[in-house]
mmCIF file of C-alpha atoms in Angstrom:
data_model
loop_
_atom_site.group_PDB
_atom_site.id
_atom_site.type_symbol
_atom_site.label_atom_id
_atom_site.label_comp_id
_atom_site.label_asym_id
_atom_site.label_seq_id
_atom_site.Cartn_x
_atom_site.Cartn_y
_atom_site.Cartn_z
ATOM 1 C CA MET A 212 110.613 121.487 95.231
ATOM 2 C CA TRP A 213 114.154 121.281 93.807
ATOM 3 C CA ALA A 214 113.676 118.185 91.634
ATOM 4 C CA LYS A 215 113.431 118.662 87.887
ATOM 5 C CA GLN A 216 110.997 115.753 87.690
ATOM 6 C CA ILE A 217 108.901 113.767 90.185
ATOM 7 C CA THR A 218 107.609 110.344 89.174
ATOM 8 C CA LYS A 219 105.021 108.380 91.155
ATOM 9 C CA VAL A 220 105.281 104.573 91.003
ATOM 10 C CA THR A 221 102.677 102.270 92.567
ATOM 11 C CA GLY A 222 101.955 98.601 93.252
ATOM 12 C CA ASP A 223 104.210 95.939 91.756
ATOM 13 C CA ASP A 224 106.111 98.606 89.782
ATOM 14 C CA VAL A 225 107.751 99.656 93.070
ATOM 15 C CA ASP A 226 109.643 96.320 93.071
ATOM 16 C CA ALA A 227 110.915 97.053 89.565
ATOM 17 C CA LEU A 228 112.824 100.179 90.662
ATOM 18 C CA ALA A 229 116.551 99.578 90.175
ATOM 19 C CA LEU A 230 117.971 100.727 93.509
ATOM 20 C CA ASP A 231 121.217 98.671 93.487
ATOM 21 C CA THR A 232 123.332 101.766 92.803
ATOM 22 C CA PHE A 233 121.487 103.795 95.475
ATOM 23 C CA GLU A 234 122.369 104.091 99.159
ATOM 24 C CA PRO A 235 119.888 104.226 102.025
ATOM 25 C CA VAL A 236 119.331 107.673 103.493
ATOM 26 C CA LYS A 237 119.919 106.787 107.125
ATOM 27 C CA GLU A 238 118.375 109.991 108.466
ATOM 28 C CA VAL A 239 114.927 108.772 107.355
ATOM 29 C CA THR A 240 115.303 104.987 107.315
ATOM 30 C CA GLY A 241 112.414 103.287 109.067
ATOM 31 C CA LEU A 242 110.488 100.063 109.295
ATOM 32 C CA ALA A 243 107.623 101.300 107.130
ATOM 33 C CA ASP A 244 109.204 103.866 104.847
ATOM 34 C CA THR A 245 112.657 104.166 103.323
ATOM 35 C CA TRP A 246 114.512 106.707 101.263
ATOM 36 C CA TRP A 247 117.318 105.956 98.818
ATOM 37 C CA ARG A 248 119.939 108.379 97.445
ATOM 38 C CA GLY A 249 121.474 108.061 93.973
ATOM 39 C CA SER A 250 123.815 110.244 91.952
ATOM 40 C CA ASP A 251 121.098 112.780 91.074
ATOM 41 C CA SER A 252 117.920 111.268 92.515
ATOM 42 C CA LEU A 253 116.111 110.539 95.760
ATOM 43 C CA VAL A 254 113.567 107.725 95.955
ATOM 44 C CA ALA A 255 111.003 107.609 98.767
ATOM 45 C CA VAL A 256 109.380 104.179 99.195
ATOM 46 C CA TYR A 257 106.179 104.027 101.241
ATOM 47 C CA ALA A 258 105.158 100.429 101.961
ATOM 48 C CA GLY A 259 104.219 100.263 105.649
ATOM 49 C CA GLU A 260 100.533 101.025 105.315
ATOM 50 C CA ALA A 261 100.225 98.615 102.377
ATOM 51 C CA GLU A 262 101.860 95.851 104.410
ATOM 52 C CA CYS A 263 99.676 96.473 107.480
ATOM 53 C CA LEU A 264 96.537 96.390 105.349
ATOM 54 C CA SER A 265 97.725 93.436 103.223
ATOM 55 C CA ALA A 266 97.272 95.629 100.149
ATOM 56 C CA PRO A 267 100.497 95.482 98.089
ATOM 57 C CA ARG A 268 98.867 97.496 95.307
ATOM 58 C CA CYS A 269 98.930 100.467 97.704
ATOM 59 C CA ARG A 270 102.742 100.576 97.861
ATOM 60 C CA THR A 271 104.014 103.869 96.506
ATOM 61 C CA ALA A 272 107.391 105.300 95.557
ATOM 62 C CA LEU A 273 108.204 108.868 94.585
ATOM 63 C CA VAL A 274 111.312 109.390 92.462
ATOM 64 C CA TYR A 275 112.756 112.910 92.685
ATOM 65 C CA SER A 276 115.096 113.267 89.684
ATOM 66 C CA GLY A 277 117.510 115.937 88.541
ATOM 67 C CA LEU A 278 118.757 116.999 91.959
ATOM 68 C CA ASP A 279 122.052 118.763 92.602
ATOM 69 C CA GLU A 280 124.256 118.064 95.641
ATOM 70 C CA TRP A 281 122.225 120.375 97.868
ATOM 71 C CA GLY A 282 118.993 118.680 96.795
ATOM 72 C CA LEU A 283 120.455 115.256 97.558
ATOM 73 C CA TYR A 284 121.774 116.147 101.004
ATOM 74 C CA GLY A 285 119.759 119.192 102.099
ATOM 75 C CA GLY A 286 122.998 120.864 103.153
ATOM 76 C CA VAL A 287 123.848 118.039 105.591
ATOM 77 C CA MET A 288 126.696 115.885 104.355
ATOM 78 C CA ASP A 289 127.376 112.403 105.748
ATOM 79 C CA GLY A 290 129.596 112.472 108.802
ATOM 80 C CA ALA A 291 128.650 116.032 109.684
ATOM 81 C CA GLY A 292 127.857 116.386 113.347
#
């Protein structure tokens, strides 16, 4: 809702996403799905169903770009209790 752009990536293109400068979003890290936080983007990677069904072409990532600090953290900063 707050992203300036949302890009859908599927199949082998998910592996091509450059996430080395991103950090995992530990609040939503799981075995099947992971989220990554960058300087102005969030990336949601959905691979669990594709792995269970042996269908790598079904892997999907959504890249939410153009987020401000609130959009990146949802008002909850790391270390906040």
